[in-house]
JSON list of C-alpha atoms and ligand atoms in Angstrom, two decimals:
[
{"chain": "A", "resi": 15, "resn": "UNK", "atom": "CA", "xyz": [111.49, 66.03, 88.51]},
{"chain": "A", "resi": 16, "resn": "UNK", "atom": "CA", "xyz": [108.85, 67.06, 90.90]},
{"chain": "A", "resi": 17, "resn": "UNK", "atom": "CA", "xyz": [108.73, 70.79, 92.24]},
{"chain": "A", "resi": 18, "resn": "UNK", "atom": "CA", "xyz": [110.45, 71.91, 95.48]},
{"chain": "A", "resi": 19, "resn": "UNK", "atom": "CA", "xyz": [107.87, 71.92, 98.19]},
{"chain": "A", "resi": 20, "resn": "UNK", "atom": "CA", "xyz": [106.84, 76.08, 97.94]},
{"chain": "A", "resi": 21, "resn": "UNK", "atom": "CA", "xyz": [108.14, 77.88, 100.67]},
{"chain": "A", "resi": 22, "resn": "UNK", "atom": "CA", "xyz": [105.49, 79.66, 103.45]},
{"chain": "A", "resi": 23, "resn": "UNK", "atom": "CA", "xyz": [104.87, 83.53, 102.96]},
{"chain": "A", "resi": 24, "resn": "UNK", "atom": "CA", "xyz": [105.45, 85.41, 105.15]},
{"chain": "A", "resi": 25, "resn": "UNK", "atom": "CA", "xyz": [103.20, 88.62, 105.35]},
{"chain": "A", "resi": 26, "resn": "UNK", "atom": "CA", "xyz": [103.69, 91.74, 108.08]},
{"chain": "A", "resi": 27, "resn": "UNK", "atom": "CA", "xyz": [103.65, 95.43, 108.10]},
{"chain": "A", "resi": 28, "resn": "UNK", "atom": "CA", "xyz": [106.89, 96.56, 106.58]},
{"chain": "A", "resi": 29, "resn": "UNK", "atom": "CA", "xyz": [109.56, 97.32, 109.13]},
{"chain": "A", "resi": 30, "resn": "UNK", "atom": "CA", "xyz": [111.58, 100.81, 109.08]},
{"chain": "A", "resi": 31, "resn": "UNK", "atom": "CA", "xyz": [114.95, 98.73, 107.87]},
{"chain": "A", "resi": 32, "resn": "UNK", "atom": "CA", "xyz": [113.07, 97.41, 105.16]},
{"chain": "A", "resi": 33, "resn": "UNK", "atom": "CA", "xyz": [113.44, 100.51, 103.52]},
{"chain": "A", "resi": 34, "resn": "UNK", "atom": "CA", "xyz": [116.20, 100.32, 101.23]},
{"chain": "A", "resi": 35, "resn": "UNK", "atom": "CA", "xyz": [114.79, 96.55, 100.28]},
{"chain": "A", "resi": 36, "resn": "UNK", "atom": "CA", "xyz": [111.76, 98.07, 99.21]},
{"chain": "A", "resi": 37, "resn": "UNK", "atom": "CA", "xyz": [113.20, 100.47, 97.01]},
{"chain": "A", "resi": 38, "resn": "UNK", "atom": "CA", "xyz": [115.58, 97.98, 95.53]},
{"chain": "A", "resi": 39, "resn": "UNK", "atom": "CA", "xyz": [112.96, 95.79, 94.62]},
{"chain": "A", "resi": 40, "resn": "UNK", "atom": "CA", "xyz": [110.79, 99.07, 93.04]},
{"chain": "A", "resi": 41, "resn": "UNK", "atom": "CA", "xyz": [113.52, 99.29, 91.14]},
{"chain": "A", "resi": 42, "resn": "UNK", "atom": "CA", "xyz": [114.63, 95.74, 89.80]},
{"chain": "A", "resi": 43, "resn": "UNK", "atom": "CA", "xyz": [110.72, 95.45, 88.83]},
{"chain": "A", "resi": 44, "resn": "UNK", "atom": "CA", "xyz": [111.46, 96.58, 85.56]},
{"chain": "A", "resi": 45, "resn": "UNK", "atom": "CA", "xyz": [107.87, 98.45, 85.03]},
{"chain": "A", "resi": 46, "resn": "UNK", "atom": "CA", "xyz": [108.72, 101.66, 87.13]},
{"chain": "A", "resi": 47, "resn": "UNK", "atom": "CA", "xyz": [110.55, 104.62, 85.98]},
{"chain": "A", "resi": 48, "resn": "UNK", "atom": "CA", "xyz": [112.54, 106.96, 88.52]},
{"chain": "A", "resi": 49, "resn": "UNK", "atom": "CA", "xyz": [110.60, 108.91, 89.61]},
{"chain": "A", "resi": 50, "resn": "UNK", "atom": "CA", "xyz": [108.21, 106.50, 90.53]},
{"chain": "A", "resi": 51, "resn": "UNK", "atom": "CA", "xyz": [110.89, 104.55, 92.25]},
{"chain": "A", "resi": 52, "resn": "UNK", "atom": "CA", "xyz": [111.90, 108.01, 94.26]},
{"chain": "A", "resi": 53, "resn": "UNK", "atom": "CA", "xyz": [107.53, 108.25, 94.70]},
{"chain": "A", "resi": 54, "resn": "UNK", "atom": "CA", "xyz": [107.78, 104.71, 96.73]},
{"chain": "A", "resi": 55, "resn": "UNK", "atom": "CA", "xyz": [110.82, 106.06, 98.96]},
{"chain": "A", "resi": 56, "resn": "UNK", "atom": "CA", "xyz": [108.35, 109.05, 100.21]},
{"chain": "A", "resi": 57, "resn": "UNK", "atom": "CA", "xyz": [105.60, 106.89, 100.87]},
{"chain": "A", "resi": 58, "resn": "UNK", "atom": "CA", "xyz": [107.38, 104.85, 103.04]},
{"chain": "A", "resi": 59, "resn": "UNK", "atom": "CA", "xyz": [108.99, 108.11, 104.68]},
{"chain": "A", "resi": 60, "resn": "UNK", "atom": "CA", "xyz": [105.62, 109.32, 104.97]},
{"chain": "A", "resi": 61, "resn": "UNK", "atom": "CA", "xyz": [104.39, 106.08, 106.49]},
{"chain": "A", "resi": 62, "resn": "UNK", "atom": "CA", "xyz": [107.22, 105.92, 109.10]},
{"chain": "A", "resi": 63, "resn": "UNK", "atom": "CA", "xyz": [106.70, 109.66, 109.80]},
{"chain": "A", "resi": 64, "resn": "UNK", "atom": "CA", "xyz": [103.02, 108.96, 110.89]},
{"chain": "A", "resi": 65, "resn": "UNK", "atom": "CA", "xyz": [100.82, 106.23, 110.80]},
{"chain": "A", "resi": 66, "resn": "UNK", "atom": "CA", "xyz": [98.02, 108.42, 110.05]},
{"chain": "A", "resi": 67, "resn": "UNK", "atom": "CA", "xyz": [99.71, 109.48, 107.09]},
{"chain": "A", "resi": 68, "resn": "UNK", "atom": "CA", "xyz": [97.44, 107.33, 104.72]},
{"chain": "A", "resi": 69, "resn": "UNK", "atom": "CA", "xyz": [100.24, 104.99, 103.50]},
{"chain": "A", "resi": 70, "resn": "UNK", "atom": "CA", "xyz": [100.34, 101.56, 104.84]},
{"chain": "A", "resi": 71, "resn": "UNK", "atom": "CA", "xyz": [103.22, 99.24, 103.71]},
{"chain": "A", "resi": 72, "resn": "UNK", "atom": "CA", "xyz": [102.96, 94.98, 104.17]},
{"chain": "A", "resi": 73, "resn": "UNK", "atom": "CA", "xyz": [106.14, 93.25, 103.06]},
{"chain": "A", "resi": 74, "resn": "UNK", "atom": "CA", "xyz": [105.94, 89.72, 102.35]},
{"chain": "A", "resi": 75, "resn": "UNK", "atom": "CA", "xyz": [108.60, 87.47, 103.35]},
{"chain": "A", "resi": 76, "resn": "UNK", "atom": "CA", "xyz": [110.22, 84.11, 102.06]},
{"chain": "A", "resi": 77, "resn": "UNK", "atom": "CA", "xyz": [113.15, 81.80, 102.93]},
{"chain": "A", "resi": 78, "resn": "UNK", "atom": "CA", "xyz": [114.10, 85.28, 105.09]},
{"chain": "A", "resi": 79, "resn": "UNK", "atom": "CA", "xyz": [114.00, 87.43, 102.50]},
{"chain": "A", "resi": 80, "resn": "UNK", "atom": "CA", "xyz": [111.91, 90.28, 101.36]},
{"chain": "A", "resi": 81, "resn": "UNK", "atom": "CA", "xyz": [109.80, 88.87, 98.33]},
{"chain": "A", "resi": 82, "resn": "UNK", "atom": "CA", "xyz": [107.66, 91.90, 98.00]},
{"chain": "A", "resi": 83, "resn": "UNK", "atom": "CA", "xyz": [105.69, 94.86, 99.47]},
{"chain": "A", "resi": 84, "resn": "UNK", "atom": "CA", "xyz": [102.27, 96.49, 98.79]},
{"chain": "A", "resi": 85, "resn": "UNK", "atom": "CA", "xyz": [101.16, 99.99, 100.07]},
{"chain": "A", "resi": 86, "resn": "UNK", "atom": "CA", "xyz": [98.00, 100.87, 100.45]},
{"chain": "A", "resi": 87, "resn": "UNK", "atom": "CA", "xyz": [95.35, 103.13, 102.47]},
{"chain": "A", "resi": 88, "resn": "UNK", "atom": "CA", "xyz": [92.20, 104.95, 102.62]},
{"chain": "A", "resi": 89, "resn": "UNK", "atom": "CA", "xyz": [91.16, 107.30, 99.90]},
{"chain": "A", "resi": 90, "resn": "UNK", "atom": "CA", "xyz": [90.94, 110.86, 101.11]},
{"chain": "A", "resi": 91, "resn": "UNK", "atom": "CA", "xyz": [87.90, 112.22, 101.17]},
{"chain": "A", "resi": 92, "resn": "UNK", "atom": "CA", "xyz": [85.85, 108.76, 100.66]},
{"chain": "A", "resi": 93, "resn": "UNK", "atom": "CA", "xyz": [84.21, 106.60, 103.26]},
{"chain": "A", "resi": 94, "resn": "UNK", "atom": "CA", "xyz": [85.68, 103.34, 102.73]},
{"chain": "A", "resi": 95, "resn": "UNK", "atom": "CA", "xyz": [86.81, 103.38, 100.01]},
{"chain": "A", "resi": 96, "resn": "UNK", "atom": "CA", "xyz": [90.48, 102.62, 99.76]},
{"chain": "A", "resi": 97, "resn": "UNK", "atom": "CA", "xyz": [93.71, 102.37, 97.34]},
{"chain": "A", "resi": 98, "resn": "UNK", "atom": "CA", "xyz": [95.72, 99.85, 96.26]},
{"chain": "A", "resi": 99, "resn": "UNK", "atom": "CA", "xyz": [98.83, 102.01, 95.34]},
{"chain": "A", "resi": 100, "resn": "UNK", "atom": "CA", "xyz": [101.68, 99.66, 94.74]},
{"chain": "A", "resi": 101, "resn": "UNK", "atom": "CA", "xyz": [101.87, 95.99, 94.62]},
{"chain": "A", "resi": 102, "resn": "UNK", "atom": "CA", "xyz": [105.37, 94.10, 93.46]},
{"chain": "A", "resi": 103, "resn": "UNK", "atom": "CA", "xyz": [106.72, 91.17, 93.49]},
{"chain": "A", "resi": 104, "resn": "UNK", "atom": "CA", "xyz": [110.74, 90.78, 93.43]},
{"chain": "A", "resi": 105, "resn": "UNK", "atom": "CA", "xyz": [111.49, 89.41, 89.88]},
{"chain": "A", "resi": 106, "resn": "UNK", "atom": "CA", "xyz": [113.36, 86.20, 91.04]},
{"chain": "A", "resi": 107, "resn": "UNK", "atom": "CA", "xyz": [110.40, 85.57, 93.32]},
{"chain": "A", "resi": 108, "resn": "UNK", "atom": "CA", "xyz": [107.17, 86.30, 90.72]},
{"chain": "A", "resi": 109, "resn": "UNK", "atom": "CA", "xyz": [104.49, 83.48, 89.71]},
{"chain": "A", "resi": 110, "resn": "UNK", "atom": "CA", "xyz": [104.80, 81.72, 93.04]},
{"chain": "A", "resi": 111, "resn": "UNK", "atom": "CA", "xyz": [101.81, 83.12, 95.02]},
{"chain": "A", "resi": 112, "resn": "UNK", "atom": "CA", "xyz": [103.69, 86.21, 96.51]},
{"chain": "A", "resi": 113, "resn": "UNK", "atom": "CA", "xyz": [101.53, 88.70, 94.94]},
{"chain": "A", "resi": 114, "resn": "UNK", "atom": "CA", "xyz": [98.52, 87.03, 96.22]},
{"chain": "A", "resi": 115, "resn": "UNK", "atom": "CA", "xyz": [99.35, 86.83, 99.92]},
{"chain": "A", "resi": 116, "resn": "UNK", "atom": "CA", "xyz": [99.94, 90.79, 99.75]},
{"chain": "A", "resi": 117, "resn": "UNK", "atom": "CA", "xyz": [96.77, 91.34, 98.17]},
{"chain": "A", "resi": 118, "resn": "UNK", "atom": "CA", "xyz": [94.37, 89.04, 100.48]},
{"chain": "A", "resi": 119, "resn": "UNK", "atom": "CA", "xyz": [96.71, 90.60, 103.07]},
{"chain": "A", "resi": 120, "resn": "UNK", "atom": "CA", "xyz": [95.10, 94.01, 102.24]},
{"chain": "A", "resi": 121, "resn": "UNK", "atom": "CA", "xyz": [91.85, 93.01, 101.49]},
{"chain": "A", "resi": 122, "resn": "UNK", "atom": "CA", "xyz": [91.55, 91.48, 105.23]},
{"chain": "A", "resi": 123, "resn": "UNK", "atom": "CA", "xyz": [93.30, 94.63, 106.74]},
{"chain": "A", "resi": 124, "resn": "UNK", "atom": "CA", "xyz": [90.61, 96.87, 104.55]},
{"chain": "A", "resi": 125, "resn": "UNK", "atom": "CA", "xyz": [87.66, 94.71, 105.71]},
{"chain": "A", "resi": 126, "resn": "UNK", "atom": "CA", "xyz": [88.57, 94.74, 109.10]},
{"chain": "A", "resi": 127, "resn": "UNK", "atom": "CA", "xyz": [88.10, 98.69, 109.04]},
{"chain": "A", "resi": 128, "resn": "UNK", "atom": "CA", "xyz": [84.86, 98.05, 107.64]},
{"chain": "A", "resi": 129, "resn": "UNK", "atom": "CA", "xyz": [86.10, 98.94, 104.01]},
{"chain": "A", "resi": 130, "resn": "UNK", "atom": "CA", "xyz": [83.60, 98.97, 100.96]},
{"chain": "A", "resi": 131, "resn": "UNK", "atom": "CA", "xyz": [85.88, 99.20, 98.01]},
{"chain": "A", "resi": 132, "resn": "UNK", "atom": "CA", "xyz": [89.42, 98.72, 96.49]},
{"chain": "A", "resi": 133, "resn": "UNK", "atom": "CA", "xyz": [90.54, 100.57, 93.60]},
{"chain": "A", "resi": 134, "resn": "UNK", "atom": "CA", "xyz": [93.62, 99.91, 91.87]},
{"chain": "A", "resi": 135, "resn": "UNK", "atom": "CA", "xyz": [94.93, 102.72, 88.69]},
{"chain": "A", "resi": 136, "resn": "UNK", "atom": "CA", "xyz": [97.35, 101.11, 86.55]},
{"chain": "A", "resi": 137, "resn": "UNK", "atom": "CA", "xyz": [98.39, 101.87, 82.72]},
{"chain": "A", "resi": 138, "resn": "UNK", "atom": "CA", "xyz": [97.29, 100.18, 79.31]},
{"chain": "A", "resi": 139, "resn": "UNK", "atom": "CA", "xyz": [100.76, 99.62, 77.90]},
{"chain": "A", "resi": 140, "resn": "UNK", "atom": "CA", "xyz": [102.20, 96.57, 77.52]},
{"chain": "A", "resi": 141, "resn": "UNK", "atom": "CA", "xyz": [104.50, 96.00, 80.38]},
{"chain": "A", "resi": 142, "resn": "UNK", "atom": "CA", "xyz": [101.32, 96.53, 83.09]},
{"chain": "A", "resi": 143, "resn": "UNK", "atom": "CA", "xyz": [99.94, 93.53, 81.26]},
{"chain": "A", "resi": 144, "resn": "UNK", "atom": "CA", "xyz": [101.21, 91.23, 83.82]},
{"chain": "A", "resi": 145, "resn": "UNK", "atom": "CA", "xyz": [99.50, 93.11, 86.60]},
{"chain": "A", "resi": 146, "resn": "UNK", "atom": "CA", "xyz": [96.07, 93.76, 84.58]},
{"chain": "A", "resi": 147, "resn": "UNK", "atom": "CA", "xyz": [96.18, 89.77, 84.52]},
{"chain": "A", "resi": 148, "resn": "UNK", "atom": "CA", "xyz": [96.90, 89.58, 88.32]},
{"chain": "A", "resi": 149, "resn": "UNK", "atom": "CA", "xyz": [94.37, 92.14, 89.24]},
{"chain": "A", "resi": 150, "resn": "UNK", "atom": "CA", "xyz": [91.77, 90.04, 87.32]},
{"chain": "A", "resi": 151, "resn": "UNK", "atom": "CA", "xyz": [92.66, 86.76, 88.71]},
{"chain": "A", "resi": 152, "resn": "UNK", "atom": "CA", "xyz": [92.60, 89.04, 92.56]},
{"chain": "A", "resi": 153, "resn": "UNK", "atom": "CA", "xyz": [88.93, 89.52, 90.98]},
{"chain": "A", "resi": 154, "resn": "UNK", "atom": "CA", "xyz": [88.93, 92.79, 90.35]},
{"chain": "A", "resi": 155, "resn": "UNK", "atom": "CA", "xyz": [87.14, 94.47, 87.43]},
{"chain": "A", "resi": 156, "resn": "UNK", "atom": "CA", "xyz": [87.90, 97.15, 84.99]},
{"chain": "A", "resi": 157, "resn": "UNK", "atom": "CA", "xyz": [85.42, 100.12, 85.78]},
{"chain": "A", "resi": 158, "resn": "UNK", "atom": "CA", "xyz": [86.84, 102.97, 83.94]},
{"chain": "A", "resi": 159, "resn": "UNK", "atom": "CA", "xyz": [89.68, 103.44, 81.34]},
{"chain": "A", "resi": 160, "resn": "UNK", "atom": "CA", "xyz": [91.14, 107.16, 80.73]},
{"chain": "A", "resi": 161, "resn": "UNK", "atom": "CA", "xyz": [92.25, 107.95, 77.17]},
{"chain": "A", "resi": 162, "resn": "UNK", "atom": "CA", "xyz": [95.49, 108.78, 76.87]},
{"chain": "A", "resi": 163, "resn": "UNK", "atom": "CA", "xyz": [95.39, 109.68, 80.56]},
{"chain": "A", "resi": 164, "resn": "UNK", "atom": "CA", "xyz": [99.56, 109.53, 81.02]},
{"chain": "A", "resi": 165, "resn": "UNK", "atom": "CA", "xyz": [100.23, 110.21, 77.42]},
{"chain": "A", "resi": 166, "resn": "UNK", "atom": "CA", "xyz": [99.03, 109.76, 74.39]},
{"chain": "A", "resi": 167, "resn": "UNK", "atom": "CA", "xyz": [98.60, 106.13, 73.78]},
{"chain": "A", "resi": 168, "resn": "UNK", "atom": "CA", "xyz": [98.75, 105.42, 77.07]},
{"chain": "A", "resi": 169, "resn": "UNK", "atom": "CA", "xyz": [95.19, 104.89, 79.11]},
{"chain": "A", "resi": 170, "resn": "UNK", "atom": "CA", "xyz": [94.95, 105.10, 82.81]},
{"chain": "A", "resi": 171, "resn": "UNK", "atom": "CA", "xyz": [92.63, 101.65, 83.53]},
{"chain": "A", "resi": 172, "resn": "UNK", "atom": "CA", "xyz": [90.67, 102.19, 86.76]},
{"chain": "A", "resi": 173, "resn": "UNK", "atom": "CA", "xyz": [90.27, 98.17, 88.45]},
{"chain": "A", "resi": 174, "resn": "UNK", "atom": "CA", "xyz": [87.48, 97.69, 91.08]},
{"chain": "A", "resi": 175, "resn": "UNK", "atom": "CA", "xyz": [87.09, 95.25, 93.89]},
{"chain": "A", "resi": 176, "resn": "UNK", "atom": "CA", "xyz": [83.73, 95.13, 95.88]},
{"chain": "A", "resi": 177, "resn": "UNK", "atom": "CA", "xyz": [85.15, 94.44, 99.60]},
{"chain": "A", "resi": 178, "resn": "UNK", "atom": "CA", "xyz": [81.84, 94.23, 101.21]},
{"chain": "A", "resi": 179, "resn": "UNK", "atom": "CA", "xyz": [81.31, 90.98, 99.82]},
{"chain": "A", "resi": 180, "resn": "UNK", "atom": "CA", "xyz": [82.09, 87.67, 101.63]},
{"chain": "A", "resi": 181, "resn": "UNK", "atom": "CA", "xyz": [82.20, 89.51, 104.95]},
{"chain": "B", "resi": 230, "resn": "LIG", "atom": "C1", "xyz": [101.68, 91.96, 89.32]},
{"chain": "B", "resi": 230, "resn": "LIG", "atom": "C2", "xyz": [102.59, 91.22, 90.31]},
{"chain": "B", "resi": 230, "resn": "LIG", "atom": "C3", "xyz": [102.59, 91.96, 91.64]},
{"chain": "B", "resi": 230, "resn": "LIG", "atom": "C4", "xyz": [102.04, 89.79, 90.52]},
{"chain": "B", "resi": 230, "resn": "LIG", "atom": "O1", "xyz": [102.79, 89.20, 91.57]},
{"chain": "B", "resi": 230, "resn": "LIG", "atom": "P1", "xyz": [103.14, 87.64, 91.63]},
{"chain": "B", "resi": 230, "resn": "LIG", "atom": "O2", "xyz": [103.76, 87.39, 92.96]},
{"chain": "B", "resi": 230, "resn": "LIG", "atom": "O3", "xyz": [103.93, 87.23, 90.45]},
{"chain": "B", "resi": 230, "resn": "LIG", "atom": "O4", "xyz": [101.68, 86.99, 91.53]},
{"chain": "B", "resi": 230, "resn": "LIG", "atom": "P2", "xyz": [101.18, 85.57, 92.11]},
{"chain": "B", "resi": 230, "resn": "LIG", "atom": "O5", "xyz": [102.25, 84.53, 91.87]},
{"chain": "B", "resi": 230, "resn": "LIG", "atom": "O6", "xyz": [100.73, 85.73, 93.51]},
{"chain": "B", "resi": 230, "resn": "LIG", "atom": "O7", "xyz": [99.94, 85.27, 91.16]},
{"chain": "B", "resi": 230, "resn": "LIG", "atom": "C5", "xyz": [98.60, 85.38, 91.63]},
{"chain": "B", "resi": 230, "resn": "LIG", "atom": "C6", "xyz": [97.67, 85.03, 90.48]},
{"chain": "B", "resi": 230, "resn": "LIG", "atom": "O8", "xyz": [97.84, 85.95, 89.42]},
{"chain": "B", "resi": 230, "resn": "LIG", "atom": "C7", "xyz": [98.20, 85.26, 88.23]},
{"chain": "B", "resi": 230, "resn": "LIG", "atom": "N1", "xyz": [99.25, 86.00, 87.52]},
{"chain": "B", "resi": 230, "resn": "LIG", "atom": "C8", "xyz": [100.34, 86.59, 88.08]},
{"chain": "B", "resi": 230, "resn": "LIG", "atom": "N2", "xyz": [101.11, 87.12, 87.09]},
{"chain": "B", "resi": 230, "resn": "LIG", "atom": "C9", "xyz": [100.46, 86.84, 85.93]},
{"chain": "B", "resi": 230, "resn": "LIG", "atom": "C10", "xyz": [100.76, 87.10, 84.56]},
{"chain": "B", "resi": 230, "resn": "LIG", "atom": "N3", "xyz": [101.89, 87.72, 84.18]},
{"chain": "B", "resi": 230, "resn": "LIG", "atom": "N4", "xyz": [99.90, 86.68, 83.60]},
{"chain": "B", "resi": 230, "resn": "LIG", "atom": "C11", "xyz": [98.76, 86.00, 83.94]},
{"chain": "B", "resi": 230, "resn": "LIG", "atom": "N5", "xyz": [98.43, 85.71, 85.25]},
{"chain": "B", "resi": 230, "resn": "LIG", "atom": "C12", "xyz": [99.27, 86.13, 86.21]},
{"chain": "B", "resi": 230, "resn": "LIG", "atom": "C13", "xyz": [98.80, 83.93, 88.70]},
{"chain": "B", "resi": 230, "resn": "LIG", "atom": "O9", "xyz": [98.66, 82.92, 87.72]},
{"chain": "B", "resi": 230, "resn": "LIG", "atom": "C14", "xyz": [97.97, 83.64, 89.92]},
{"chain": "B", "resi": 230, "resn": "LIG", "atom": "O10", "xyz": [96.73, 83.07, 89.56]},
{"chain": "B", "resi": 230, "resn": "LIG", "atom": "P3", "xyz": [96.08, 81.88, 90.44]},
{"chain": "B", "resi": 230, "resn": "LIG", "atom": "O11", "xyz": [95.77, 82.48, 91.78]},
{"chain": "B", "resi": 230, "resn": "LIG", "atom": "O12", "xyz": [94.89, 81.49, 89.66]},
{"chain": "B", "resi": 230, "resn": "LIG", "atom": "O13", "xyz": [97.12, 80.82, 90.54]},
{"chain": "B", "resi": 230, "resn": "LIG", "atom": "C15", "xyz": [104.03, 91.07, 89.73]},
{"chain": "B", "resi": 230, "resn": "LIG", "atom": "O14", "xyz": [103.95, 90.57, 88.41]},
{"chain": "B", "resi": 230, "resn": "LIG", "atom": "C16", "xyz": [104.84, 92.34, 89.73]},
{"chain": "B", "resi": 230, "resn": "LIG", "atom": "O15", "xyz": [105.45, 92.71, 90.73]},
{"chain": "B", "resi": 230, "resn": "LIG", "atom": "N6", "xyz": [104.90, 93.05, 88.58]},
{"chain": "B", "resi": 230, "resn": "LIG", "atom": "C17", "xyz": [105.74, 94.23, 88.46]},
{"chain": "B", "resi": 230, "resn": "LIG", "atom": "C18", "xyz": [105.21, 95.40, 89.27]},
{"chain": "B", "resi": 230, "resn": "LIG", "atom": "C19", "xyz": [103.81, 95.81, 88.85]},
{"chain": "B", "resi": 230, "resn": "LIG", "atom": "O16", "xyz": [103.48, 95.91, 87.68]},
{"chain": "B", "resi": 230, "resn": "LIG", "atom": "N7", "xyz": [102.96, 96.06, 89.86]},
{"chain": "B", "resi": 230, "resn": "LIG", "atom": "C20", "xyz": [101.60, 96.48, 89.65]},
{"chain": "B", "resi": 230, "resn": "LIG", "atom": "C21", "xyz": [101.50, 97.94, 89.42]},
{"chain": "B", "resi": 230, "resn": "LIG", "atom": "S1", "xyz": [101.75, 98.87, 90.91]}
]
């Protein structure tokens, strides 16, 4: 049988009710512990506080759900340089180009403030394997890799993307 016709995504800057949603789907990732699920929660707060705050959250939408988020924003101290800090896709919804919207979503929104770089940290072990693939496919590259940066046996992989190119 042929595959249902994909459904459009939706991308936008998250929306204050949105919150719990985001959190939810944090959590039902599978890859996050608790604290780093509680970490997401004051981002957001942060980024509803004050959109100066640093944090920037785009949801991504489909069939009228929330599919996934990403938050990102610009590193302090840098000029243009900024962070991809969380990308995730709702389980039910992964492998169906949900991911990708978010990320060219952010990549636009970083070029249109005249952004150089994206750089994404993420973890060796095996369940960040999925999003080590993803980030490669986004076309990022690996520029630096931590030794047993979070613990031991577990490196903290720096990715790249040069966002000055294809202006
Ligand atoms: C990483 C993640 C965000 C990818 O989201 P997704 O919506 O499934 O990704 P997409 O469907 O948009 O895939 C985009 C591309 O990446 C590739 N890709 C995605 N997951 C992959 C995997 N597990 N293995 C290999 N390639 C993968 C796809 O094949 C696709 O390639 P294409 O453009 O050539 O077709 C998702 O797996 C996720 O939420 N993981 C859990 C949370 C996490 O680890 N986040 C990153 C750390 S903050």
């Amino acid at each position: 049988m042929a595959n249902p016709t994909p459904q459009p995504i939706e991308v936008y800057t998250s929306l204050p009710r949105e919150r719990d949603a985001i959190g939810e789907i944090t959590r039902r990732a599978g890859v996050f512990n608790a604290e780093e699920v509680t970490t997401v929660f004051e981002l957001f707060d942060d980024y509803l506080r004050s959109p100066g705050s640093g944090y920037n959250f785009f949801s991504a939408k489909v069939d009228g759900r929330l599919a996934g988020f990403a938050c990102w924003g610009l590193t302090p101290l840098t000029e243009g340089t900024y962070d991809l800090y969380w990308i995730c896709t709702d389980p039910e919804q992964q492998n169906r180009g949900v991911g990708k919207a978010l990320f060219q979503s952010v990549e636009t929104a970083i070029r249109e403030r005249n952004g150089r770089m994206m750089v994404i940290w993420t973890s060796s072990t095996a369940e960040y394997h999925p999003a080590v693939n993803f980030y490669e496919r986004m076309g990022c590259s690996q520029a630096a890799c931590l030794r047993d940066f979070y613990k031991p046996g577990d490196d903290l992989l720096i990715y790249q993307k040069d966002i000055s190119k294809n202006r």
